[in-house]
Every structure is written in C-alpha cells, then in structure tokens.
JSON list of C-alpha atoms in Angstrom, two decimals:
[
{"chain": "K", "resi": 1, "resn": "ASP", "atom": "CA", "xyz": [-20.47, 29.61, 10.91]},
{"chain": "K", "resi": 2, "resn": "ALA", "atom": "CA", "xyz": [-17.77, 31.63, 12.64]},
{"chain": "K", "resi": 3, "resn": "GLY", "atom": "CA", "xyz": [-15.11, 29.07, 11.85]},
{"chain": "K", "resi": 4, "resn": "VAL", "atom": "CA", "xyz": [-12.76, 27.47, 14.35]},
{"chain": "K", "resi": 5, "resn": "ILE", "atom": "CA", "xyz": [-12.39, 29.72, 17.37]},
{"chain": "K", "resi": 6, "resn": "GLN", "atom": "CA", "xyz": [-9.31, 29.67, 19.54]},
{"chain": "K", "resi": 7, "resn": "SER", "atom": "CA", "xyz": [-8.61, 31.53, 22.75]},
{"chain": "K", "resi": 8, "resn": "PRO", "atom": "CA", "xyz": [-6.62, 33.31, 23.85]},
{"chain": "K", "resi": 9, "resn": "ARG", "atom": "CA", "xyz": [-4.93, 34.76, 20.74]},
{"chain": "K", "resi": 10, "resn": "HIS", "atom": "CA", "xyz": [-1.82, 35.61, 22.71]},
{"chain": "K", "resi": 11, "resn": "GLU", "atom": "CA", "xyz": [-0.52, 34.23, 25.97]},
{"chain": "K", "resi": 12, "resn": "VAL", "atom": "CA", "xyz": [2.59, 35.24, 27.87]},
{"chain": "K", "resi": 13, "resn": "THR", "atom": "CA", "xyz": [3.40, 33.22, 30.95]},
{"chain": "K", "resi": 14, "resn": "GLU", "atom": "CA", "xyz": [6.27, 32.52, 33.25]},
{"chain": "K", "resi": 15, "resn": "MET", "atom": "CA", "xyz": [8.16, 29.28, 33.21]},
{"chain": "K", "resi": 16, "resn": "GLY", "atom": "CA", "xyz": [6.57, 26.70, 35.49]},
{"chain": "K", "resi": 17, "resn": "GLN", "atom": "CA", "xyz": [3.05, 28.07, 35.17]},
{"chain": "K", "resi": 18, "resn": "GLU", "atom": "CA", "xyz": [0.12, 26.09, 33.81]},
{"chain": "K", "resi": 19, "resn": "VAL", "atom": "CA", "xyz": [-1.20, 27.16, 30.43]},
{"chain": "K", "resi": 20, "resn": "THR", "atom": "CA", "xyz": [-4.58, 26.20, 28.96]},
{"chain": "K", "resi": 21, "resn": "LEU", "atom": "CA", "xyz": [-5.45, 26.78, 25.33]},
{"chain": "K", "resi": 22, "resn": "ARG", "atom": "CA", "xyz": [-9.02, 26.52, 24.16]},
{"chain": "K", "resi": 23, "resn": "CYS", "atom": "CA", "xyz": [-10.71, 25.59, 20.92]},
{"chain": "K", "resi": 24, "resn": "LYS", "atom": "CA", "xyz": [-14.25, 25.57, 19.59]},
{"chain": "K", "resi": 25, "resn": "PRO", "atom": "CA", "xyz": [-14.49, 23.56, 16.35]},
{"chain": "K", "resi": 26, "resn": "ILE", "atom": "CA", "xyz": [-16.90, 24.21, 13.52]},
{"chain": "K", "resi": 27, "resn": "SER", "atom": "CA", "xyz": [-20.33, 22.88, 14.36]},
{"chain": "K", "resi": 28, "resn": "GLY", "atom": "CA", "xyz": [-20.91, 19.47, 12.78]},
{"chain": "K", "resi": 29, "resn": "HIS", "atom": "CA", "xyz": [-17.24, 18.63, 12.39]},
{"chain": "K", "resi": 30, "resn": "ASN", "atom": "CA", "xyz": [-16.30, 15.37, 14.08]},
{"chain": "K", "resi": 31, "resn": "SER", "atom": "CA", "xyz": [-12.50, 15.52, 13.87]},
{"chain": "K", "resi": 32, "resn": "LEU", "atom": "CA", "xyz": [-10.36, 17.97, 15.80]},
{"chain": "K", "resi": 33, "resn": "PHE", "atom": "CA", "xyz": [-6.61, 18.52, 15.59]},
{"chain": "K", "resi": 34, "resn": "TRP", "atom": "CA", "xyz": [-4.01, 20.37, 17.64]},
{"chain": "K", "resi": 35, "resn": "TYR", "atom": "CA", "xyz": [-0.87, 21.55, 15.85]},
{"chain": "K", "resi": 36, "resn": "ARG", "atom": "CA", "xyz": [2.21, 23.45, 16.97]},
{"chain": "K", "resi": 37, "resn": "GLN", "atom": "CA", "xyz": [4.16, 25.72, 14.64]},
{"chain": "K", "resi": 38, "resn": "THR", "atom": "CA", "xyz": [7.75, 26.85, 15.14]},
{"chain": "K", "resi": 39, "resn": "MET", "atom": "CA", "xyz": [10.38, 28.20, 12.78]},
{"chain": "K", "resi": 40, "resn": "MET", "atom": "CA", "xyz": [12.63, 25.23, 13.37]},
{"chain": "K", "resi": 41, "resn": "ARG", "atom": "CA", "xyz": [10.16, 22.38, 13.12]},
{"chain": "K", "resi": 42, "resn": "GLY", "atom": "CA", "xyz": [7.35, 23.83, 11.04]},
{"chain": "K", "resi": 43, "resn": "LEU", "atom": "CA", "xyz": [3.77, 22.69, 11.65]},
{"chain": "K", "resi": 44, "resn": "GLU", "atom": "CA", "xyz": [3.65, 19.57, 13.81]},
{"chain": "K", "resi": 45, "resn": "LEU", "atom": "CA", "xyz": [0.57, 17.49, 14.58]},
{"chain": "K", "resi": 46, "resn": "LEU", "atom": "CA", "xyz": [0.30, 17.02, 18.34]},
{"chain": "K", "resi": 47, "resn": "ILE", "atom": "CA", "xyz": [-2.93, 15.08, 18.73]},
{"chain": "K", "resi": 48, "resn": "TYR", "atom": "CA", "xyz": [-6.21, 14.49, 17.02]},
{"chain": "K", "resi": 49, "resn": "PHE", "atom": "CA", "xyz": [-9.67, 13.44, 18.09]},
{"chain": "K", "resi": 50, "resn": "ASN", "atom": "CA", "xyz": [-12.45, 11.76, 16.20]},
{"chain": "K", "resi": 51, "resn": "ASN", "atom": "CA", "xyz": [-15.94, 11.87, 17.71]},
{"chain": "K", "resi": 52, "resn": "ASN", "atom": "CA", "xyz": [-14.37, 13.29, 20.90]},
{"chain": "K", "resi": 53, "resn": "VAL", "atom": "CA", "xyz": [-12.05, 10.29, 21.29]},
{"chain": "K", "resi": 54, "resn": "PRO", "atom": "CA", "xyz": [-8.27, 10.76, 21.07]},
{"chain": "K", "resi": 55, "resn": "ILE", "atom": "CA", "xyz": [-7.09, 8.74, 18.08]},
{"chain": "K", "resi": 56, "resn": "ASP", "atom": "CA", "xyz": [-3.38, 9.57, 17.87]},
{"chain": "K", "resi": 57, "resn": "ASP", "atom": "CA", "xyz": [-1.40, 11.45, 20.49]},
{"chain": "K", "resi": 58, "resn": "SER", "atom": "CA", "xyz": [2.02, 10.32, 19.31]},
{"chain": "K", "resi": 59, "resn": "GLY", "atom": "CA", "xyz": [2.94, 13.92, 18.49]},
{"chain": "K", "resi": 60, "resn": "MET", "atom": "CA", "xyz": [2.49, 15.15, 22.06]},
{"chain": "K", "resi": 61, "resn": "PRO", "atom": "CA", "xyz": [6.04, 16.12, 23.10]},
{"chain": "K", "resi": 62, "resn": "GLU", "atom": "CA", "xyz": [5.97, 14.86, 26.67]},
{"chain": "K", "resi": 63, "resn": "ASP", "atom": "CA", "xyz": [3.80, 14.28, 29.71]},
{"chain": "K", "resi": 64, "resn": "ARG", "atom": "CA", "xyz": [3.64, 17.98, 30.43]},
{"chain": "K", "resi": 65, "resn": "PHE", "atom": "CA", "xyz": [1.20, 18.23, 27.52]},
{"chain": "K", "resi": 66, "resn": "SER", "atom": "CA", "xyz": [-2.36, 16.97, 27.77]},
{"chain": "K", "resi": 67, "resn": "ALA", "atom": "CA", "xyz": [-5.48, 17.47, 25.65]},
{"chain": "K", "resi": 68, "resn": "LYS", "atom": "CA", "xyz": [-9.12, 16.85, 26.29]},
{"chain": "K", "resi": 69, "resn": "MET", "atom": "CA", "xyz": [-12.33, 17.00, 24.31]},
{"chain": "K", "resi": 70, "resn": "PRO", "atom": "CA", "xyz": [-15.21, 16.72, 26.79]},
{"chain": "K", "resi": 71, "resn": "ASN", "atom": "CA", "xyz": [-17.84, 17.33, 24.10]},
{"chain": "K", "resi": 72, "resn": "ALA", "atom": "CA", "xyz": [-18.18, 17.94, 20.38]},
{"chain": "K", "resi": 73, "resn": "SER", "atom": "CA", "xyz": [-17.91, 21.71, 20.70]},
{"chain": "K", "resi": 74, "resn": "PHE", "atom": "CA", "xyz": [-14.92, 22.20, 22.97]},
{"chain": "K", "resi": 75, "resn": "SER", "atom": "CA", "xyz": [-11.33, 21.10, 23.39]},
{"chain": "K", "resi": 76, "resn": "THR", "atom": "CA", "xyz": [-8.40, 22.16, 25.55]},
{"chain": "K", "resi": 77, "resn": "LEU", "atom": "CA", "xyz": [-4.66, 21.76, 25.30]},
{"chain": "K", "resi": 78, "resn": "LYS", "atom": "CA", "xyz": [-2.88, 22.10, 28.63]},
{"chain": "K", "resi": 79, "resn": "ILE", "atom": "CA", "xyz": [0.80, 22.50, 29.37]},
{"chain": "K", "resi": 80, "resn": "GLN", "atom": "CA", "xyz": [1.86, 21.98, 32.98]},
{"chain": "K", "resi": 81, "resn": "PRO", "atom": "CA", "xyz": [4.48, 23.09, 33.85]},
{"chain": "K", "resi": 82, "resn": "SER", "atom": "CA", "xyz": [5.33, 25.31, 30.91]},
{"chain": "K", "resi": 83, "resn": "GLU", "atom": "CA", "xyz": [8.91, 25.80, 29.70]},
{"chain": "K", "resi": 84, "resn": "PRO", "atom": "CA", "xyz": [10.50, 28.42, 27.40]},
{"chain": "K", "resi": 85, "resn": "ARG", "atom": "CA", "xyz": [10.92, 25.80, 24.65]},
{"chain": "K", "resi": 86, "resn": "ASP", "atom": "CA", "xyz": [7.13, 25.48, 24.51]},
{"chain": "K", "resi": 87, "resn": "SER", "atom": "CA", "xyz": [6.95, 28.96, 22.98]},
{"chain": "K", "resi": 88, "resn": "ALA", "atom": "CA", "xyz": [5.23, 28.57, 19.62]},
{"chain": "K", "resi": 89, "resn": "VAL", "atom": "CA", "xyz": [1.97, 29.19, 17.79]},
{"chain": "K", "resi": 90, "resn": "TYR", "atom": "CA", "xyz": [-0.59, 26.53, 18.59]},
{"chain": "K", "resi": 91, "resn": "PHE", "atom": "CA", "xyz": [-3.32, 25.86, 16.04]},
{"chain": "K", "resi": 92, "resn": "CYS", "atom": "CA", "xyz": [-6.57, 24.03, 16.38]},
{"chain": "K", "resi": 93, "resn": "ALA", "atom": "CA", "xyz": [-8.28, 22.66, 13.27]},
{"chain": "K", "resi": 94, "resn": "SER", "atom": "CA", "xyz": [-11.45, 20.71, 12.62]},
{"chain": "K", "resi": 95, "resn": "SER", "atom": "CA", "xyz": [-12.84, 18.68, 9.75]},
{"chain": "K", "resi": 96, "resn": "PHE", "atom": "CA", "xyz": [-15.63, 16.40, 8.64]},
{"chain": "K", "resi": 97, "resn": "PRO", "atom": "CA", "xyz": [-13.87, 13.67, 6.66]},
{"chain": "K", "resi": 98, "resn": "THR", "atom": "CA", "xyz": [-15.88, 12.45, 3.67]},
{"chain": "K", "resi": 99, "resn": "GLY", "atom": "CA", "xyz": [-14.45, 9.56, 1.69]},
{"chain": "K", "resi": 100, "resn": "MET", "atom": "CA", "xyz": [-10.95, 10.56, 0.68]},
{"chain": "K", "resi": 101, "resn": "ASN", "atom": "CA", "xyz": [-11.35, 14.25, 1.51]},
{"chain": "K", "resi": 102, "resn": "THR", "atom": "CA", "xyz": [-10.16, 15.43, 4.89]},
{"chain": "K", "resi": 103, "resn": "GLU", "atom": "CA", "xyz": [-9.88, 19.17, 4.34]},
{"chain": "K", "resi": 104, "resn": "ALA", "atom": "CA", "xyz": [-9.12, 20.80, 7.67]},
{"chain": "K", "resi": 105, "resn": "PHE", "atom": "CA", "xyz": [-10.28, 24.26, 8.73]},
{"chain": "K", "resi": 106, "resn": "PHE", "atom": "CA", "xyz": [-7.85, 26.13, 10.95]},
{"chain": "K", "resi": 107, "resn": "GLY", "atom": "CA", "xyz": [-8.33, 28.62, 13.72]},
{"chain": "K", "resi": 108, "resn": "GLN", "atom": "CA", "xyz": [-6.28, 31.81, 13.98]},
{"chain": "K", "resi": 109, "resn": "GLY", "atom": "CA", "xyz": [-3.89, 30.25, 16.45]},
{"chain": "K", "resi": 110, "resn": "THR", "atom": "CA", "xyz": [-2.66, 31.06, 19.95]},
{"chain": "K", "resi": 111, "resn": "ARG", "atom": "CA", "xyz": [0.79, 32.59, 20.16]},
{"chain": "K", "resi": 112, "resn": "LEU", "atom": "CA", "xyz": [2.35, 31.30, 23.37]},
{"chain": "K", "resi": 113, "resn": "THR", "atom": "CA", "xyz": [5.42, 32.89, 24.88]},
{"chain": "K", "resi": 114, "resn": "VAL", "atom": "CA", "xyz": [6.96, 31.32, 27.98]},
{"chain": "K", "resi": 115, "resn": "VAL", "atom": "CA", "xyz": [9.52, 33.53, 29.71]},
{"chain": "Y", "resi": 1, "resn": "SER", "atom": "CA", "xyz": [6.14, 8.14, 8.80]},
{"chain": "Y", "resi": 2, "resn": "GLN", "atom": "CA", "xyz": [5.60, 10.17, 5.67]},
{"chain": "Y", "resi": 3, "resn": "GLU", "atom": "CA", "xyz": [7.89, 13.17, 5.24]},
{"chain": "Y", "resi": 4, "resn": "LEU", "atom": "CA", "xyz": [7.20, 16.14, 3.00]},
{"chain": "Y", "resi": 5, "resn": "GLU", "atom": "CA", "xyz": [10.01, 18.31, 1.74]},
{"chain": "Y", "resi": 6, "resn": "GLN", "atom": "CA", "xyz": [9.25, 21.70, 0.26]},
{"chain": "Y", "resi": 7, "resn": "SER", "atom": "CA", "xyz": [11.49, 23.77, -1.97]},
{"chain": "Y", "resi": 8, "resn": "PRO", "atom": "CA", "xyz": [12.53, 26.44, -2.02]},
{"chain": "Y", "resi": 9, "resn": "GLN", "atom": "CA", "xyz": [12.39, 27.33, 1.67]},
{"chain": "Y", "resi": 10, "resn": "SER", "atom": "CA", "xyz": [11.86, 30.98, 0.79]},
{"chain": "Y", "resi": 11, "resn": "LEU", "atom": "CA", "xyz": [11.31, 32.98, -2.35]},
{"chain": "Y", "resi": 12, "resn": "ILE", "atom": "CA", "xyz": [11.40, 36.65, -3.27]},
{"chain": "Y", "resi": 13, "resn": "VAL", "atom": "CA", "xyz": [9.92, 37.56, -6.63]},
{"chain": "Y", "resi": 14, "resn": "GLN", "atom": "CA", "xyz": [9.10, 40.79, -8.38]},
{"chain": "Y", "resi": 15, "resn": "GLU", "atom": "CA", "xyz": [5.43, 41.55, -8.94]},
{"chain": "Y", "resi": 16, "resn": "GLY", "atom": "CA", "xyz": [4.25, 40.14, -12.25]},
{"chain": "Y", "resi": 17, "resn": "LYS", "atom": "CA", "xyz": [6.73, 37.26, -12.32]},
{"chain": "Y", "resi": 18, "resn": "ASN", "atom": "CA", "xyz": [5.81, 33.59, -12.33]},
{"chain": "Y", "resi": 19, "resn": "LEU", "atom": "CA", "xyz": [7.00, 31.17, -9.67]},
{"chain": "Y", "resi": 20, "resn": "THR", "atom": "CA", "xyz": [6.87, 27.49, -8.73]},
{"chain": "Y", "resi": 21, "resn": "ILE", "atom": "CA", "xyz": [6.94, 25.78, -5.34]},
{"chain": "Y", "resi": 22, "resn": "ASN", "atom": "CA", "xyz": [7.64, 22.06, -5.05]},
{"chain": "Y", "resi": 23, "resn": "CYS", "atom": "CA", "xyz": [6.55, 19.45, -2.54]},
{"chain": "Y", "resi": 24, "resn": "THR", "atom": "CA", "xyz": [8.18, 16.01, -2.53]},
{"chain": "Y", "resi": 25, "resn": "SER", "atom": "CA", "xyz": [6.95, 13.09, -0.47]},
{"chain": "Y", "resi": 26, "resn": "SER", "atom": "CA", "xyz": [8.92, 10.12, 0.87]},
{"chain": "Y", "resi": 27, "resn": "LYS", "atom": "CA", "xyz": [5.89, 7.91, 0.18]},
{"chain": "Y", "resi": 28, "resn": "THR", "atom": "CA", "xyz": [2.98, 7.71, -2.24]},
{"chain": "Y", "resi": 29, "resn": "LEU", "atom": "CA", "xyz": [0.49, 10.49, -1.70]},
{"chain": "Y", "resi": 30, "resn": "TYR", "atom": "CA", "xyz": [-3.15, 9.59, -1.15]},
{"chain": "Y", "resi": 31, "resn": "GLY", "atom": "CA", "xyz": [-4.38, 13.13, -0.95]},
{"chain": "Y", "resi": 32, "resn": "LEU", "atom": "CA", "xyz": [-2.17, 16.19, -1.26]},
{"chain": "Y", "resi": 33, "resn": "TYR", "atom": "CA", "xyz": [-3.40, 19.50, 0.14]},
{"chain": "Y", "resi": 34, "resn": "TRP", "atom": "CA", "xyz": [-2.10, 23.00, -0.48]},
{"chain": "Y", "resi": 35, "resn": "TYR", "atom": "CA", "xyz": [-2.68, 25.70, 2.11]},
{"chain": "Y", "resi": 36, "resn": "LYS", "atom": "CA", "xyz": [-1.68, 29.34, 2.34]},
{"chain": "Y", "resi": 37, "resn": "GLN", "atom": "CA", "xyz": [-0.86, 31.12, 5.58]},
{"chain": "Y", "resi": 38, "resn": "LYS", "atom": "CA", "xyz": [-0.72, 34.87, 5.85]},
{"chain": "Y", "resi": 39, "resn": "TYR", "atom": "CA", "xyz": [1.80, 36.06, 8.39]},
{"chain": "Y", "resi": 40, "resn": "GLY", "atom": "CA", "xyz": [0.35, 35.87, 11.90]},
{"chain": "Y", "resi": 41, "resn": "GLU", "atom": "CA", "xyz": [-2.82, 34.11, 10.79]},
{"chain": "Y", "resi": 42, "resn": "GLY", "atom": "CA", "xyz": [-4.23, 30.63, 10.35]},
{"chain": "Y", "resi": 43, "resn": "LEU", "atom": "CA", "xyz": [-4.04, 28.39, 7.30]},
{"chain": "Y", "resi": 44, "resn": "ILE", "atom": "CA", "xyz": [-6.43, 28.80, 4.39]},
{"chain": "Y", "resi": 45, "resn": "PHE", "atom": "CA", "xyz": [-7.20, 25.84, 2.13]},
{"chain": "Y", "resi": 46, "resn": "LEU", "atom": "CA", "xyz": [-6.28, 26.31, -1.53]},
{"chain": "Y", "resi": 47, "resn": "MET", "atom": "CA", "xyz": [-6.87, 22.98, -3.24]},
{"chain": "Y", "resi": 48, "resn": "MET", "atom": "CA", "xyz": [-6.60, 19.21, -2.93]},
{"chain": "Y", "resi": 49, "resn": "LEU", "atom": "CA", "xyz": [-5.20, 16.69, -5.41]},
{"chain": "Y", "resi": 50, "resn": "GLN", "atom": "CA", "xyz": [-5.77, 12.94, -5.35]},
{"chain": "Y", "resi": 51, "resn": "LYS", "atom": "CA", "xyz": [-5.19, 11.37, -8.72]},
{"chain": "Y", "resi": 52, "resn": "GLY", "atom": "CA", "xyz": [-1.85, 10.94, -10.46]},
{"chain": "Y", "resi": 53, "resn": "GLY", "atom": "CA", "xyz": [-1.50, 13.58, -13.16]},
{"chain": "Y", "resi": 54, "resn": "GLU", "atom": "CA", "xyz": [-4.28, 15.70, -11.69]},
{"chain": "Y", "resi": 55, "resn": "GLU", "atom": "CA", "xyz": [-4.15, 19.46, -12.13]},
{"chain": "Y", "resi": 56, "resn": "LYS", "atom": "CA", "xyz": [-6.33, 22.11, -10.53]},
{"chain": "Y", "resi": 57, "resn": "SER", "atom": "CA", "xyz": [-6.45, 25.86, -10.85]},
{"chain": "Y", "resi": 58, "resn": "HIS", "atom": "CA", "xyz": [-7.88, 28.68, -8.80]},
{"chain": "Y", "resi": 59, "resn": "GLU", "atom": "CA", "xyz": [-7.49, 32.17, -10.15]},
{"chain": "Y", "resi": 60, "resn": "LYS", "atom": "CA", "xyz": [-3.77, 32.47, -10.92]},
{"chain": "Y", "resi": 61, "resn": "ILE", "atom": "CA", "xyz": [-2.66, 29.47, -8.88]},
{"chain": "Y", "resi": 62, "resn": "THR", "atom": "CA", "xyz": [-2.26, 26.02, -10.44]},
{"chain": "Y", "resi": 63, "resn": "ALA", "atom": "CA", "xyz": [-1.33, 22.85, -8.60]},
{"chain": "Y", "resi": 64, "resn": "LYS", "atom": "CA", "xyz": [-0.29, 19.53, -10.12]},
{"chain": "Y", "resi": 65, "resn": "LEU", "atom": "CA", "xyz": [0.29, 16.03, -8.77]},
{"chain": "Y", "resi": 66, "resn": "ASP", "atom": "CA", "xyz": [2.74, 13.91, -10.73]},
{"chain": "Y", "resi": 67, "resn": "GLU", "atom": "CA", "xyz": [1.82, 10.52, -12.19]},
{"chain": "Y", "resi": 68, "resn": "LYS", "atom": "CA", "xyz": [3.71, 8.63, -9.50]},
{"chain": "Y", "resi": 69, "resn": "LYS", "atom": "CA", "xyz": [1.93, 10.63, -6.79]},
{"chain": "Y", "resi": 70, "resn": "GLN", "atom": "CA", "xyz": [5.09, 11.52, -4.92]},
{"chain": "Y", "resi": 71, "resn": "GLN", "atom": "CA", "xyz": [5.57, 15.11, -6.00]},
{"chain": "Y", "resi": 72, "resn": "SER", "atom": "CA", "xyz": [3.37, 18.15, -6.35]},
{"chain": "Y", "resi": 73, "resn": "SER", "atom": "CA", "xyz": [4.03, 21.62, -7.66]},
{"chain": "Y", "resi": 74, "resn": "LEU", "atom": "CA", "xyz": [2.26, 24.91, -7.08]},
{"chain": "Y", "resi": 75, "resn": "HIS", "atom": "CA", "xyz": [2.60, 27.50, -9.81]},
{"chain": "Y", "resi": 76, "resn": "ILE", "atom": "CA", "xyz": [1.63, 31.15, -9.51]},
{"chain": "Y", "resi": 77, "resn": "THR", "atom": "CA", "xyz": [1.27, 33.17, -12.70]},
{"chain": "Y", "resi": 78, "resn": "ALA", "atom": "CA", "xyz": [1.84, 36.93, -12.71]},
{"chain": "Y", "resi": 79, "resn": "SER", "atom": "CA", "xyz": [2.42, 37.18, -8.96]},
{"chain": "Y", "resi": 80, "resn": "GLN", "atom": "CA", "xyz": [0.84, 39.99, -6.95]},
{"chain": "Y", "resi": 81, "resn": "PRO", "atom": "CA", "xyz": [1.53, 41.34, -3.45]},
{"chain": "Y", "resi": 82, "resn": "SER", "atom": "CA", "xyz": [-1.62, 39.53, -2.29]},
{"chain": "Y", "resi": 83, "resn": "HIS", "atom": "CA", "xyz": [0.12, 36.22, -3.03]},
{"chain": "Y", "resi": 84, "resn": "ALA", "atom": "CA", "xyz": [2.66, 36.84, -0.28]},
{"chain": "Y", "resi": 85, "resn": "GLY", "atom": "CA", "xyz": [2.62, 34.40, 2.62]},
{"chain": "Y", "resi": 86, "resn": "ILE", "atom": "CA", "xyz": [3.67, 30.90, 3.54]},
{"chain": "Y", "resi": 87, "resn": "TYR", "atom": "CA", "xyz": [2.57, 28.02, 1.32]},
{"chain": "Y", "resi": 88, "resn": "LEU", "atom": "CA", "xyz": [2.33, 24.59, 2.93]},
{"chain": "Y", "resi": 89, "resn": "CYS", "atom": "CA", "xyz": [1.69, 21.21, 1.41]},
{"chain": "Y", "resi": 90, "resn": "GLY", "atom": "CA", "xyz": [-0.03, 18.58, 3.51]},
{"chain": "Y", "resi": 91, "resn": "ALA", "atom": "CA", "xyz": [-0.39, 14.83, 3.07]},
{"chain": "Y", "resi": 92, "resn": "GLN", "atom": "CA", "xyz": [-3.36, 12.87, 4.28]},
{"chain": "Y", "resi": 93, "resn": "SER", "atom": "CA", "xyz": [-2.56, 10.35, 7.00]},
{"chain": "Y", "resi": 94, "resn": "GLY", "atom": "CA", "xyz": [-5.66, 8.71, 8.36]},
{"chain": "Y", "resi": 95, "resn": "TYR", "atom": "CA", "xyz": [-7.97, 11.51, 9.44]},
{"chain": "Y", "resi": 96, "resn": "ALA", "atom": "CA", "xyz": [-5.13, 13.99, 9.84]},
{"chain": "Y", "resi": 97, "resn": "LEU", "atom": "CA", "xyz": [-2.79, 16.02, 7.66]},
{"chain": "Y", "resi": 98, "resn": "ASN", "atom": "CA", "xyz": [0.99, 16.09, 8.04]},
{"chain": "Y", "resi": 99, "resn": "PHE", "atom": "CA", "xyz": [2.64, 19.19, 6.62]},
{"chain": "Y", "resi": 100, "resn": "GLY", "atom": "CA", "xyz": [5.91, 20.23, 5.06]},
{"chain": "Y", "resi": 101, "resn": "LYS", "atom": "CA", "xyz": [7.83, 23.11, 6.63]},
{"chain": "Y", "resi": 102, "resn": "GLY", "atom": "CA", "xyz": [6.42, 25.60, 4.17]},
{"chain": "Y", "resi": 103, "resn": "THR", "atom": "CA", "xyz": [7.73, 28.02, 1.55]},
{"chain": "Y", "resi": 104, "resn": "SER", "atom": "CA", "xyz": [7.78, 31.69, 2.45]},
{"chain": "Y", "resi": 105, "resn": "LEU", "atom": "CA", "xyz": [6.90, 33.94, -0.49]},
{"chain": "Y", "resi": 106, "resn": "LEU", "atom": "CA", "xyz": [7.54, 37.67, -0.69]},
{"chain": "Y", "resi": 107, "resn": "VAL", "atom": "CA", "xyz": [6.38, 39.67, -3.70]},
{"chain": "Y", "resi": 108, "resn": "THR", "atom": "CA", "xyz": [8.12, 42.99, -4.23]},
{"chain": "Y", "resi": 109, "resn": "PRO", "atom": "CA", "xyz": [6.72, 45.94, -6.20]}
]
C-alpha cells in the first residue's frame, strides 16, 4: 500500500480564499484523523471519523473549518474563508483499531500558508 | 482532557552520546505511543506501551512506561545523526491519539 496520501503538499493562498485539503487513507482502515501542527500549539487533533461518520469534531477551531468523508477512501478538510492564522501543516492519519491498539499511520502533510 | 508534557523541549547532543526524553501525563495512560518526525515529513510510529512497567526496544531506542502509567521515557543509546528529528508521545483517547508538543533532537558530529 502507498500509505496515507495527502494533496496538495504545499498550498499558498490569499486571505479570504477557500482552501480544500485532500486525503486518501490506507485501504481497509476505518478510522481517519485530521491534525494541525504549529510551533506554538504542537500537533492538535481537529476531527476524526470512524466508518465515515464524524465521531469527535471538538478540535475544529471554528465554523470556517469543515471536514467530510463521503466514502471510505476519501476525505476533505475545507477552510472558508482562510485567514493568516490558519497557516500550519495539516496532517491526515488513518488506522484500524484492534482491541487496545490504535496505531495511526500519517500522511506527509500539507503545508498551508495564508498570506 | 488528558494533557501530555514532554521534556526537554529541545536537545542537542554529540554523536555517540546517550539521551533521554520524558513524557508525563495528567491522567493514567491506557496506551502510550512514541512517534518520530523528520523535519518536513509525517510521523513514523516507533513503539507502543500499555502495561505499567513495560519496556520495549527497537535498535538503539528503548521506551519505558512507569508502574503508575503516568510517565514514559524514551532513551537513545549511542546517538547517531539519523536519530535527529522531533519525538512525540501520544496518548490513546477513544479511537484517536492526543500528542505532546514534541522534543526536537539534533545530533552533532
């Protein structure tokens, strides 16, 4: 398997524009996670899905952020409108929890810069 | 919510030296994960600890979980430049993992 695939790897956009980040989880994994990483706050969990259903979105910063998982092989994280403070690296991860083990496999991340 | 504090925040060691990174939880850990992140890349899983007193090793990296399951340490023996990166501890919370802020390691020749 190619692992978790994220696109784009880099995104530069102007403030106020809509940004869509994409993720393809590992085939067979039924949990998907979106994280945001910044120097100040570290790696923060934004939202996670189990069997395509959002389970916990308490980490989503505000209504400008939305995430969808229309099927088991695709998810998007959308920011509309984007702001400079949204600049960060966004990671997608997937897992197949078994018993007490929930090892997550991470994508390479999307580095977002909002100017 | 469970908070994870890592120390030190950053570390510079000379090649060949040993080092230890600590991860302390505000609550009992029911699954503690160690990941490594190379600069500009994603996270790579190192190992997972569940039982109090458990210890696991992979090559020159050893991780331990204390008996009370509120603290873990990661020890690297005879560090090499390939060990450089950010080390993050993560605690299981439901299906997800919550992470500490990471420890940045630089290994100098």
